[in-house]
Amino acid sequence: MQRADSLPPEPKLTTADAAVISRPPKSLWRETLERLIRKPSAILGLVILSTLVLIAIFAPLIATHDPLAVLLDVPEEGVEKRMSPCIHLFGCPEAGDTVTNIDVGGPITASAVNVSSSLMLSATGSNVTIWDTENARRVMEMDHEAPVQAAAWSPNSQKVLTASGAELYVWDVNTRQLNRTLEHPGGADLVMWNADGTRFLSADQETVMIWDTLSWNAVGTIELDGARIAAAWNANGTLVMTASGSQVQLWNAFSGTLINTLDHDAPLTSASFNPASTRILTTSGSSLYIWNASSYQQELAAEYSGPLDHGAWLENLSRGVRKVLATSGSTAVVWNAVNGDLLLELDHGAPVERVSGSPLGTRILTHGEHVVRVWNATNGGEVMAVELEDPISNTAWESSGGAVLVASGDTLRVIKTSDYEYIMGVDGNVRDQFSRVIYGTRLSLLVGITTVSFAVVFGVISGAVAGFLGGWVDNIIMRIMDVMLAFPPLILAIAVVTVLGPGLVNALLAISIVFIPAYARVARSGVLAVKEEDFVTADRALGVSSVRILFRRILPNAMAPLIVQATLGIGTAILDAAALSFLGLGAQPPTPEWGAMLGAERNQIFTAPHLVFYPGIAIMITVLAFNLLGDGLRDALDPRLDR
Amino acid sequence: MAGYLARRLTLAVPVLLGILFVTFALARLLPGDPCRSALGERATEQICEAFNERYGLNESIPEQFRIYLRDVLSGDLGESIKFGRPVTELMVERLPVTVELTFFAMLFAVLIGIPMGLVSAYYHNSSVDVLTMITANIGVSMPVFWLGLMLSYLFGVAFRDTVLWLPPSGRLSAGISIEPFYAAWGMSVNPDALTLPGFIANINTLNALLVQDWNGLGDALRHMILPAMALGTIPMSIIARMTRSSLLEVLGLNYVRTARAKGVRETKVVLKHAFRNALLPVVTIIGLSLGSLLSGAVLTETVFGLSGVGRILYDSITGRDYTVVQGFTLIIAVIFVFINLVVDTLYAYLDPRIRLE
């Protein structure tokens, strides 16, 4: 403090106002500023802070999405879901990267992934192994006497059904024991569970057997006219569909009796239920048909220029996606399933062995002998292409659609298909986290500045009055402040906010109240230091009113430590407001407040740390900026400390 | 000295009275009916009548305050509405958890913070100094709960299956229990009453040390590392900064220059001459940080699933458990006032230039 400068030179005693000279000279502030901008840390703080202010102002332009909008209708897929433990700053696998690579040790003859994609199984010769998808660890081994032709997961992933020789094996995954063996004469090459895991079917080329898992008896046996082309359960397990020759037949799953036959002109190449089993897609010759699965009427027929091989559904009703796929040689063709319009023709470059739609209906997977491709189902753009040396035997979508599982040669791979539409991922309520973090800047700056302004105004008034008047007023005010300071600040704030009711405004009020004593103390000591200065005495002698002396003469001279305290206090206020929101007492969902975002996702810390990481980093950067600036200001205002 | 202490203690009396009043008022101001929030669906008119009678909620507010004052002065903090147990009993259970957490957090802060500050001042303006101060600046800017969550992810998940793995929550692993030392020593202690042995036995590490259960001690310590790091980072940074600036100030003093002029080795100048005198403000800041640690304890305990004071306070404030709110805020405030008193006295004791008047 440069008190020598502020001494009045020679007061002209004609009017009381002449003593205005006692104000601090303007040069003090300029000097402070000059000193401030010589400190690199303070400059850094200022730069960060102005960037944050700009971000706050232009948040709508920077944010890629509405921070409150639920992204249900987003056309992209493979976004970083909450279950993905990947922090982008540290580098995440990009589309086409192999995230898991399992060497099975022999050519894979059959493979399957469970419903949640957490476990994969591979069949090599007479051995079947279950692998953990995430860390490529061996979970369970199942040895058979003969080579394994087929394997399937039960819907709840508790059981695995394998077909080896003429036997069916039922394995229990929990106990890792063989549960029982059943006989399928002729040897099954397809096994399949129904949706609730109470039944399954096994099929060889001519026969389909239906099994019950309560009695473990075959409840029905279906003899087909020709070689089997397809066999499938409907979603609720009441029907079994088979395709052979040019006929699709629907069977009662409880008795094995024929219900209906759907006749085609040419031999069938594929038949499949849609996910809800309300429709059946068939391909035959160069035509594609959609049948209603309850009225057995043909709903749609589409012609293509070439013969069609594999048909597949691309349907997600909650997103309004209703498309069908089929392959013709090396081309995958996409039709609108409602009106039969041809939408896309995707050139795979080699004969396509399989085509499938992603779980959310936004991506298409095609694989030939050596290449796996993923396509955007909306515009037909190629999202990813991976070439593998060994011939590909099987592909499947990971349940979230963010990756594909590929079996080729001896190796099982999980290949990422996601792109970076969402820089910081998507939170548990399917909202764009990046936009929420950006909008959060507004709230945090607002929180810091309003709480501290409130606390400073009330603190300075009470502290200054206490210091100026002294005596019993001082005693009472400062004892009240002492009592408030006797409580840990956050606990007092929690109590106050509970009394007022949770909410952002009340949280701000609580934090302001808790901060008042700190400013009152600083203001009081400042006033006490300046009170006895000569220029104050001069004012008194001149008859200047007490209020005027306090606010125009004393306070401006006691301001420096207050400014420092306030700047540093903003950081603390932001931290405390975030803490209250974290505990559920501050900003309420869906407000994009950093603390609240952190609190909402804190149980996901082990599965999706990025949802906790980014809001926390944002808080840290903001607080750091205020702290750096505060430190710089302190050093600038008190050159003694500068070093 | 004695006169100063007496004066400070008399000054503390109105503060303590104020604290009593504030805790009482806060508890009464909490919105909502304690009977309904405690009993929920079962709260009928009659049951609530009996409930209010039992907890003395029927009396007028001044009368309630009078009874409260009388009870507190006789060491009775009442019975928890939610748990149906005396508050003192809950304190024996919860206070040791927080005391242990705070101790280890402070230990971490001091053991890392002071060397950081020392090195920073010794290599003043070097890259080491800059790096240390950046760390310290980041340290004070981190939200405690965020740091806790990130640490538990890092050590609990990312380092899973490595030697660095640390348990991300709880106080002891499943299947590990440490025998209370009073039982091992054949003392007969009522584990529920507010007694010193009961209190000490609930400080797991101390208890394990007393009964020499090294396995249990190791487990308790491993569970303490992450919470202590999370809670201790802010005080660590503050201590590092304070040590540095205080040491730099002392290094600029004449007697240090004299020592250097005499040809004393620089290491000795810093460690022997300057460091002792520079420690003074550091001691103050350690004391002050102890108080703020209690704030952080609420968050740390929430993140790491420790049932300490912070946790019970949060639960009882939001659950309208009047007696627990009153009892625990009172004890915390008293501890707070006491710590401040000790720090002031210690400060004056360490620096003979300050006269205690």
PDB file of N, CA, C and O in Angstrom, chain A residues 137 483 485-486 488-491 495 498-499 575 579 582-583 598 602 605-606 609 612-613 616-617 619-620 623-624 627-628 631 643, chain B residues 15 19 22 29 31 137-138 141-143 145-146 149-150 152-153 157 161 241 245 248-249 295 299 302 313-314 317 320 332-333 336:
ATOM      1  N   ARG A 137      -9.514 -62.986 -22.161  1.00  0.00           N
ATOM      2  CA  ARG A 137      -9.152 -64.099 -21.288  1.00  0.00           C
ATOM      3  C   ARG A 137     -10.040 -65.306 -21.535  1.00  0.00           C
ATOM      4  O   ARG A 137     -11.195 -65.178 -21.882  1.00  0.00           O
ATOM      5  N   VAL A 483     -18.851 -17.305  15.043  1.00  0.00           N
ATOM      6  CA  VAL A 483     -19.712 -18.484  15.128  1.00  0.00           C
ATOM      7  C   VAL A 483     -19.836 -19.132  13.750  1.00  0.00           C
ATOM      8  O   VAL A 483     -19.736 -20.348  13.591  1.00  0.00           O
ATOM      9  N   LEU A 485     -17.745 -18.923  11.322  1.00  0.00           N
ATOM     10  CA  LEU A 485     -16.460 -19.504  10.919  1.00  0.00           C
ATOM     11  C   LEU A 485     -16.163 -20.791  11.681  1.00  0.00           C
ATOM     12  O   LEU A 485     -15.277 -21.543  11.310  1.00  0.00           O
ATOM     13  N   ALA A 486     -16.908 -21.039  12.753  1.00  0.00           N
ATOM     14  CA  ALA A 486     -16.647 -22.234  13.548  1.00  0.00           C
ATOM     15  C   ALA A 486     -17.169 -23.483  12.867  1.00  0.00           C
ATOM     16  O   ALA A 486     -16.882 -24.593  13.302  1.00  0.00           O
ATOM     17  N   PRO A 488     -17.368 -25.975   9.521  1.00  0.00           N
ATOM     18  CA  PRO A 488     -16.732 -26.217   8.220  1.00  0.00           C
ATOM     19  C   PRO A 488     -17.651 -25.671   7.132  1.00  0.00           C
ATOM     20  O   PRO A 488     -18.851 -25.924   7.164  1.00  0.00           O
ATOM     21  N   PRO A 489     -17.104 -24.893   6.197  1.00  0.00           N
ATOM     22  CA  PRO A 489     -17.946 -24.164   5.245  1.00  0.00           C
ATOM     23  C   PRO A 489     -18.954 -25.044   4.492  1.00  0.00           C
ATOM     24  O   PRO A 489     -20.121 -24.691   4.381  1.00  0.00           O
ATOM     25  N   LEU A 490     -18.503 -26.188   4.017  1.00  0.00           N
ATOM     26  CA  LEU A 490     -19.406 -27.001   3.198  1.00  0.00           C
ATOM     27  C   LEU A 490     -20.564 -27.536   4.029  1.00  0.00           C
ATOM     28  O   LEU A 490     -21.701 -27.598   3.567  1.00  0.00           O
ATOM     29  N   ILE A 491     -20.278 -27.881   5.287  1.00  0.00           N
ATOM     30  CA  ILE A 491     -21.345 -28.427   6.131  1.00  0.00           C
ATOM     31  C   ILE A 491     -22.372 -27.347   6.431  1.00  0.00           C
ATOM     32  O   ILE A 491     -23.581 -27.584   6.382  1.00  0.00           O
ATOM     33  N   ALA A 495     -26.300 -27.365   5.318  1.00  0.00           N
ATOM     34  CA  ALA A 495     -27.402 -27.100   6.236  1.00  0.00           C
ATOM     35  C   ALA A 495     -28.279 -25.969   5.714  1.00  0.00           C
ATOM     36  O   ALA A 495     -29.512 -26.068   5.707  1.00  0.00           O
ATOM     37  N   THR A 498     -30.335 -27.013   2.809  1.00  0.00           N
ATOM     38  CA  THR A 498     -31.428 -27.917   3.185  1.00  0.00           C
ATOM     39  C   THR A 498     -32.593 -27.118   3.748  1.00  0.00           C
ATOM     40  O   THR A 498     -33.754 -27.437   3.508  1.00  0.00           O
ATOM     41  N   VAL A 499     -32.258 -26.062   4.511  1.00  0.00           N
ATOM     42  CA  VAL A 499     -33.322 -25.215   5.051  1.00  0.00           C
ATOM     43  C   VAL A 499     -34.056 -24.513   3.908  1.00  0.00           C
ATOM     44  O   VAL A 499     -35.283 -24.456   3.872  1.00  0.00           O
ATOM     45  N   LEU A 575     -15.875 -24.310  -6.724  1.00  0.00           N
ATOM     46  CA  LEU A 575     -15.660 -25.663  -6.187  1.00  0.00           C
ATOM     47  C   LEU A 575     -16.787 -26.065  -5.252  1.00  0.00           C
ATOM     48  O   LEU A 575     -17.305 -27.182  -5.312  1.00  0.00           O
ATOM     49  N   ALA A 579     -19.587 -28.928  -5.546  1.00  0.00           N
ATOM     50  CA  ALA A 579     -19.723 -29.967  -4.525  1.00  0.00           C
ATOM     51  C   ALA A 579     -21.184 -30.115  -4.112  1.00  0.00           C
ATOM     52  O   ALA A 579     -21.694 -31.230  -3.969  1.00  0.00           O
ATOM     53  N   PHE A 582     -22.952 -31.805  -6.788  1.00  0.00           N
ATOM     54  CA  PHE A 582     -22.524 -33.207  -6.791  1.00  0.00           C
ATOM     55  C   PHE A 582     -23.339 -34.005  -5.773  1.00  0.00           C
ATOM     56  O   PHE A 582     -23.741 -35.134  -6.024  1.00  0.00           O
ATOM     57  N   LEU A 583     -23.602 -33.383  -4.625  1.00  0.00           N
ATOM     58  CA  LEU A 583     -24.366 -34.067  -3.582  1.00  0.00           C
ATOM     59  C   LEU A 583     -25.862 -34.022  -3.862  1.00  0.00           C
ATOM     60  O   LEU A 583     -26.659 -34.531  -3.094  1.00  0.00           O
ATOM     61  N   LEU A 598     -21.280 -34.496 -12.951  1.00  0.00           N
ATOM     62  CA  LEU A 598     -20.401 -35.446 -12.276  1.00  0.00           C
ATOM     63  C   LEU A 598     -21.176 -36.335 -11.309  1.00  0.00           C
ATOM     64  O   LEU A 598     -20.977 -37.544 -11.253  1.00  0.00           O
ATOM     65  N   ARG A 602     -21.574 -40.477 -11.409  1.00  0.00           N
ATOM     66  CA  ARG A 602     -20.456 -40.970 -10.600  1.00  0.00           C
ATOM     67  C   ARG A 602     -20.490 -42.476 -10.403  1.00  0.00           C
ATOM     68  O   ARG A 602     -19.455 -43.099 -10.200  1.00  0.00           O
ATOM     69  N   ILE A 605     -18.296 -44.491 -12.883  1.00  0.00           N
ATOM     70  CA  ILE A 605     -16.856 -44.222 -12.921  1.00  0.00           C
ATOM     71  C   ILE A 605     -16.055 -45.432 -13.378  1.00  0.00           C
ATOM     72  O   ILE A 605     -15.068 -45.297 -14.090  1.00  0.00           O
ATOM     73  N   PHE A 606     -16.486 -46.625 -13.035  1.00  0.00           N
ATOM     74  CA  PHE A 606     -15.695 -47.796 -13.407  1.00  0.00           C
ATOM     75  C   PHE A 606     -15.971 -48.244 -14.839  1.00  0.00           C
ATOM     76  O   PHE A 606     -15.171 -48.929 -15.446  1.00  0.00           O
ATOM     77  N   PRO A 609     -15.430 -43.773 -17.359  1.00  0.00           N
ATOM     78  CA  PRO A 609     -14.758 -42.685 -16.634  1.00  0.00           C
ATOM     79  C   PRO A 609     -14.781 -41.354 -17.382  1.00  0.00           C
ATOM     80  O   PRO A 609     -14.686 -40.309 -16.756  1.00  0.00           O
ATOM     81  N   VAL A 612     -17.105 -38.744 -16.113  1.00  0.00           N
ATOM     82  CA  VAL A 612     -16.723 -38.055 -14.885  1.00  0.00           C
ATOM     83  C   VAL A 612     -15.516 -37.164 -15.157  1.00  0.00           C
ATOM     84  O   VAL A 612     -15.379 -36.087 -14.603  1.00  0.00           O
ATOM     85  N   PHE A 613     -14.656 -37.638 -16.053  1.00  0.00           N
ATOM     86  CA  PHE A 613     -13.388 -36.954 -16.302  1.00  0.00           C
ATOM     87  C   PHE A 613     -13.582 -35.533 -16.840  1.00  0.00           C
ATOM     88  O   PHE A 613     -13.057 -34.576 -16.279  1.00  0.00           O
ATOM     89  N   GLY A 616     -15.039 -32.676 -14.574  1.00  0.00           N
ATOM     90  CA  GLY A 616     -14.075 -32.372 -13.522  1.00  0.00           C
ATOM     91  C   GLY A 616     -12.922 -31.537 -14.041  1.00  0.00           C
ATOM     92  O   GLY A 616     -12.491 -30.573 -13.401  1.00  0.00           O
ATOM     93  N   ILE A 617     -12.424 -31.908 -15.225  1.00  0.00           N
ATOM     94  CA  ILE A 617     -11.339 -31.138 -15.836  1.00  0.00           C
ATOM     95  C   ILE A 617     -11.799 -29.700 -16.085  1.00  0.00           C
ATOM     96  O   ILE A 617     -11.063 -28.743 -15.856  1.00  0.00           O
ATOM     97  N   ILE A 619     -14.072 -28.004 -14.416  1.00  0.00           N
ATOM     98  CA  ILE A 619     -14.079 -27.290 -13.133  1.00  0.00           C
ATOM     99  C   ILE A 619     -12.655 -26.879 -12.779  1.00  0.00           C
ATOM    100  O   ILE A 619     -12.386 -25.736 -12.407  1.00  0.00           O
ATOM    101  N   MET A 620     -11.739 -27.835 -12.929  1.00  0.00           N
ATOM    102  CA  MET A 620     -10.364 -27.587 -12.527  1.00  0.00           C
ATOM    103  C   MET A 620      -9.760 -26.418 -13.299  1.00  0.00           C
ATOM    104  O   MET A 620      -9.130 -25.538 -12.711  1.00  0.00           O
ATOM    105  N   VAL A 623     -11.280 -23.054 -12.098  1.00  0.00           N
ATOM    106  CA  VAL A 623     -10.794 -22.659 -10.778  1.00  0.00           C
ATOM    107  C   VAL A 623      -9.329 -22.255 -10.863  1.00  0.00           C
ATOM    108  O   VAL A 623      -8.907 -21.263 -10.264  1.00  0.00           O
ATOM    109  N   LEU A 624      -8.571 -23.016 -11.636  1.00  0.00           N
ATOM    110  CA  LEU A 624      -7.146 -22.716 -11.800  1.00  0.00           C
ATOM    111  C   LEU A 624      -6.957 -21.304 -12.360  1.00  0.00           C
ATOM    112  O   LEU A 624      -6.106 -20.548 -11.888  1.00  0.00           O
ATOM    113  N   ASN A 627      -7.530 -18.816  -9.675  1.00  0.00           N
ATOM    114  CA  ASN A 627      -6.453 -18.872  -8.689  1.00  0.00           C
ATOM    115  C   ASN A 627      -5.183 -18.203  -9.197  1.00  0.00           C
ATOM    116  O   ASN A 627      -4.527 -17.461  -8.468  1.00  0.00           O
ATOM    117  N   LEU A 628      -4.852 -18.486 -10.452  1.00  0.00           N
ATOM    118  CA  LEU A 628      -3.647 -17.866 -11.022  1.00  0.00           C
ATOM    119  C   LEU A 628      -3.784 -16.356 -11.040  1.00  0.00           C
ATOM    120  O   LEU A 628      -2.870 -15.616 -10.666  1.00  0.00           O
ATOM    121  N   ASP A 631      -3.528 -14.996  -7.454  1.00  0.00           N
ATOM    122  CA  ASP A 631      -2.142 -14.981  -6.987  1.00  0.00           C
ATOM    123  C   ASP A 631      -1.374 -13.829  -7.619  1.00  0.00           C
ATOM    124  O   ASP A 631      -0.625 -13.116  -6.947  1.00  0.00           O
ATOM    125  N   ARG A 643       8.307 -12.147  -6.014  1.00  0.00           N
ATOM    126  CA  ARG A 643       9.643 -12.694  -6.264  1.00  0.00           C
ATOM    127  C   ARG A 643       9.548 -13.810  -7.281  1.00  0.00           C
ATOM    128  O   ARG A 643       8.522 -14.406  -7.449  1.00  0.00           O
TER     129      ARG A 643
ATOM    130  N   VAL B  15     -18.737 -17.775  21.704  1.00  0.00           N
ATOM    131  CA  VAL B  15     -18.746 -18.463  20.408  1.00  0.00           C
ATOM    132  C   VAL B  15     -19.403 -19.825  20.545  1.00  0.00           C
ATOM    133  O   VAL B  15     -20.258 -20.207  19.736  1.00  0.00           O
ATOM    134  N   ILE B  19     -22.656 -21.228  18.839  1.00  0.00           N
ATOM    135  CA  ILE B  19     -22.682 -22.471  18.074  1.00  0.00           C
ATOM    136  C   ILE B  19     -23.860 -23.338  18.530  1.00  0.00           C
ATOM    137  O   ILE B  19     -24.613 -23.878  17.712  1.00  0.00           O
ATOM    138  N   VAL B  22     -26.918 -21.825  17.090  1.00  0.00           N
ATOM    139  CA  VAL B  22     -27.039 -22.011  15.641  1.00  0.00           C
ATOM    140  C   VAL B  22     -27.390 -23.461  15.299  1.00  0.00           C
ATOM    141  O   VAL B  22     -28.267 -23.723  14.482  1.00  0.00           O
ATOM    142  N   LEU B  29     -34.961 -25.290  11.828  1.00  0.00           N
ATOM    143  CA  LEU B  29     -35.346 -24.628  10.578  1.00  0.00           C
ATOM    144  C   LEU B  29     -35.481 -25.616   9.415  1.00  0.00           C
ATOM    145  O   LEU B  29     -36.056 -25.290   8.388  1.00  0.00           O
ATOM    146  N   PRO B  31     -36.821 -27.844   6.882  1.00  0.00           N
ATOM    147  CA  PRO B  31     -38.227 -28.017   6.527  1.00  0.00           C
ATOM    148  C   PRO B  31     -38.624 -29.484   6.628  1.00  0.00           C
ATOM    149  O   PRO B  31     -37.787 -30.368   6.547  1.00  0.00           O
ATOM    150  N   ASN B 137      -0.528 -25.567  -7.897  1.00  0.00           N
ATOM    151  CA  ASN B 137      -1.658 -24.755  -8.350  1.00  0.00           C
ATOM    152  C   ASN B 137      -2.793 -25.626  -8.852  1.00  0.00           C
ATOM    153  O   ASN B 137      -3.968 -25.354  -8.581  1.00  0.00           O
ATOM    154  N   ILE B 138      -2.439 -26.687  -9.574  1.00  0.00           N
ATOM    155  CA  ILE B 138      -3.479 -27.597 -10.045  1.00  0.00           C
ATOM    156  C   ILE B 138      -4.120 -28.298  -8.851  1.00  0.00           C
ATOM    157  O   ILE B 138      -5.331 -28.482  -8.793  1.00  0.00           O
ATOM    158  N   SER B 141      -6.835 -26.482  -7.230  1.00  0.00           N
ATOM    159  CA  SER B 141      -7.983 -26.186  -8.091  1.00  0.00           C
ATOM    160  C   SER B 141      -8.850 -27.400  -8.362  1.00  0.00           C
ATOM    161  O   SER B 141      -9.844 -27.293  -9.065  1.00  0.00           O
ATOM    162  N   MET B 142      -8.461 -28.565  -7.822  1.00  0.00           N
ATOM    163  CA  MET B 142      -9.217 -29.772  -8.156  1.00  0.00           C
ATOM    164  C   MET B 142     -10.381 -29.980  -7.214  1.00  0.00           C
ATOM    165  O   MET B 142     -10.237 -29.822  -6.008  1.00  0.00           O
ATOM    166  N   PRO B 143     -11.533 -30.357  -7.750  1.00  0.00           N
ATOM    167  CA  PRO B 143     -12.624 -30.738  -6.853  1.00  0.00           C
ATOM    168  C   PRO B 143     -12.259 -32.054  -6.160  1.00  0.00           C
ATOM    169  O   PRO B 143     -11.831 -32.994  -6.828  1.00  0.00           O
ATOM    170  N   PHE B 145     -14.044 -34.363  -4.828  1.00  0.00           N
ATOM    171  CA  PHE B 145     -14.827 -35.554  -5.195  1.00  0.00           C
ATOM    172  C   PHE B 145     -14.399 -36.084  -6.551  1.00  0.00           C
ATOM    173  O   PHE B 145     -14.369 -37.285  -6.783  1.00  0.00           O
ATOM    174  N   TRP B 146     -14.026 -35.178  -7.432  1.00  0.00           N
ATOM    175  CA  TRP B 146     -13.563 -35.609  -8.750  1.00  0.00           C
ATOM    176  C   TRP B 146     -12.239 -36.354  -8.646  1.00  0.00           C
ATOM    177  O   TRP B 146     -12.068 -37.429  -9.219  1.00  0.00           O
ATOM    178  N   LEU B 149     -12.873 -39.766  -7.336  1.00  0.00           N
ATOM    179  CA  LEU B 149     -13.429 -40.682  -8.343  1.00  0.00           C
ATOM    180  C   LEU B 149     -12.349 -41.113  -9.331  1.00  0.00           C
ATOM    181  O   LEU B 149     -12.246 -42.287  -9.680  1.00  0.00           O
ATOM    182  N   MET B 150     -11.537 -40.150  -9.777  1.00  0.00           N
ATOM    183  CA  MET B 150     -10.510 -40.490 -10.757  1.00  0.00           C
ATOM    184  C   MET B 150      -9.471 -41.420 -10.144  1.00  0.00           C
ATOM    185  O   MET B 150      -9.019 -42.371 -10.782  1.00  0.00           O
ATOM    186  N   SER B 152      -9.988 -43.535  -7.729  1.00  0.00           N
ATOM    187  CA  SER B 152     -10.535 -44.875  -7.543  1.00  0.00           C
ATOM    188  C   SER B 152     -10.653 -45.584  -8.883  1.00  0.00           C
ATOM    189  O   SER B 152     -10.539 -46.805  -8.953  1.00  0.00           O
ATOM    190  N   TYR B 153     -10.830 -44.820  -9.963  1.00  0.00           N
ATOM    191  CA  TYR B 153     -10.823 -45.478 -11.275  1.00  0.00           C
ATOM    192  C   TYR B 153      -9.408 -45.929 -11.624  1.00  0.00           C
ATOM    193  O   TYR B 153      -9.187 -47.074 -12.015  1.00  0.00           O
ATOM    194  N   VAL B 157      -9.417 -49.734 -11.183  1.00  0.00           N
ATOM    195  CA  VAL B 157      -9.783 -50.392 -12.437  1.00  0.00           C
ATOM    196  C   VAL B 157      -8.600 -50.448 -13.406  1.00  0.00           C
ATOM    197  O   VAL B 157      -8.232 -51.512 -13.889  1.00  0.00           O
ATOM    198  N   ASP B 161      -5.247 -56.006 -11.404  1.00  0.00           N
ATOM    199  CA  ASP B 161      -4.326 -57.112 -11.711  1.00  0.00           C
ATOM    200  C   ASP B 161      -2.861 -56.689 -11.743  1.00  0.00           C
ATOM    201  O   ASP B 161      -2.017 -57.406 -12.249  1.00  0.00           O
ATOM    202  N   ARG B 241       3.012 -24.516  -1.208  1.00  0.00           N
ATOM    203  CA  ARG B 241       3.135 -23.109  -1.584  1.00  0.00           C
ATOM    204  C   ARG B 241       3.588 -22.268  -0.405  1.00  0.00           C
ATOM    205  O   ARG B 241       4.429 -21.370  -0.546  1.00  0.00           O
ATOM    206  N   SER B 245       7.041 -20.036  -0.120  1.00  0.00           N
ATOM    207  CA  SER B 245       7.096 -18.573  -0.013  1.00  0.00           C
ATOM    208  C   SER B 245       7.695 -18.170   1.327  1.00  0.00           C
ATOM    209  O   SER B 245       8.450 -17.193   1.403  1.00  0.00           O
ATOM    210  N   LEU B 248      11.451 -18.674   1.130  1.00  0.00           N
ATOM    211  CA  LEU B 248      12.084 -17.651   0.297  1.00  0.00           C
ATOM    212  C   LEU B 248      12.210 -16.348   1.063  1.00  0.00           C
ATOM    213  O   LEU B 248      13.206 -15.633   0.948  1.00  0.00           O
ATOM    214  N   GLU B 249      11.184 -16.069   1.867  1.00  0.00           N
ATOM    215  CA  GLU B 249      11.220 -14.826   2.635  1.00  0.00           C
ATOM    216  C   GLU B 249      12.366 -14.878   3.644  1.00  0.00           C
ATOM    217  O   GLU B 249      13.145 -13.941   3.778  1.00  0.00           O
ATOM    218  N   SER B 295     -14.634 -30.306   5.803  1.00  0.00           N
ATOM    219  CA  SER B 295     -15.533 -30.067   4.673  1.00  0.00           C
ATOM    220  C   SER B 295     -15.312 -31.102   3.594  1.00  0.00           C
ATOM    221  O   SER B 295     -16.245 -31.705   3.066  1.00  0.00           O
ATOM    222  N   LEU B 299     -17.276 -35.073   1.241  1.00  0.00           N
ATOM    223  CA  LEU B 299     -17.206 -35.521  -0.146  1.00  0.00           C
ATOM    224  C   LEU B 299     -16.381 -36.793  -0.266  1.00  0.00           C
ATOM    225  O   LEU B 299     -16.762 -37.733  -0.960  1.00  0.00           O
ATOM    226  N   THR B 302     -18.260 -39.716   0.923  1.00  0.00           N
ATOM    227  CA  THR B 302     -19.304 -40.099  -0.029  1.00  0.00           C
ATOM    228  C   THR B 302     -18.719 -40.908  -1.174  1.00  0.00           C
ATOM    229  O   THR B 302     -19.248 -41.954  -1.548  1.00  0.00           O
ATOM    230  N   LEU B 313     -23.534 -36.692   8.758  1.00  0.00           N
ATOM    231  CA  LEU B 313     -24.075 -35.334   8.805  1.00  0.00           C
ATOM    232  C   LEU B 313     -24.930 -35.060   7.574  1.00  0.00           C
ATOM    233  O   LEU B 313     -26.049 -34.556   7.668  1.00  0.00           O
ATOM    234  N   TYR B 314     -24.389 -35.423   6.426  1.00  0.00           N
ATOM    235  CA  TYR B 314     -25.150 -35.223   5.188  1.00  0.00           C
ATOM    236  C   TYR B 314     -26.453 -36.002   5.235  1.00  0.00           C
ATOM    237  O   TYR B 314     -27.525 -35.470   4.938  1.00  0.00           O
ATOM    238  N   ILE B 317     -28.862 -34.409   7.823  1.00  0.00           N
ATOM    239  CA  ILE B 317     -29.406 -33.108   7.420  1.00  0.00           C
ATOM    240  C   ILE B 317     -30.501 -33.333   6.380  1.00  0.00           C
ATOM    241  O   ILE B 317     -31.597 -32.782   6.479  1.00  0.00           O
ATOM    242  N   ARG B 320     -33.597 -35.084   8.042  1.00  0.00           N
ATOM    243  CA  ARG B 320     -34.239 -34.395   9.176  1.00  0.00           C
ATOM    244  C   ARG B 320     -34.039 -35.102  10.504  1.00  0.00           C
ATOM    245  O   ARG B 320     -34.955 -35.206  11.289  1.00  0.00           O
ATOM    246  N   ILE B 332     -18.260 -30.963  15.863  1.00  0.00           N
ATOM    247  CA  ILE B 332     -17.312 -30.498  14.847  1.00  0.00           C
ATOM    248  C   ILE B 332     -16.901 -29.057  15.116  1.00  0.00           C
ATOM    249  O   ILE B 332     -15.722 -28.708  15.088  1.00  0.00           O
ATOM    250  N   ALA B 333     -17.905 -28.229  15.433  1.00  0.00           N
ATOM    251  CA  ALA B 333     -17.605 -26.826  15.694  1.00  0.00           C
ATOM    252  C   ALA B 333     -16.692 -26.700  16.906  1.00  0.00           C
ATOM    253  O   ALA B 333     -15.763 -25.888  16.918  1.00  0.00           O
ATOM    254  N   PHE B 336     -13.277 -27.652  15.935  1.00  0.00           N
ATOM    255  CA  PHE B 336     -12.777 -26.562  15.105  1.00  0.00           C
ATOM    256  C   PHE B 336     -12.224 -25.425  15.962  1.00  0.00           C
ATOM    257  O   PHE B 336     -11.101 -24.965  15.773  1.00  0.00           O
TER     258      PHE B 336
END
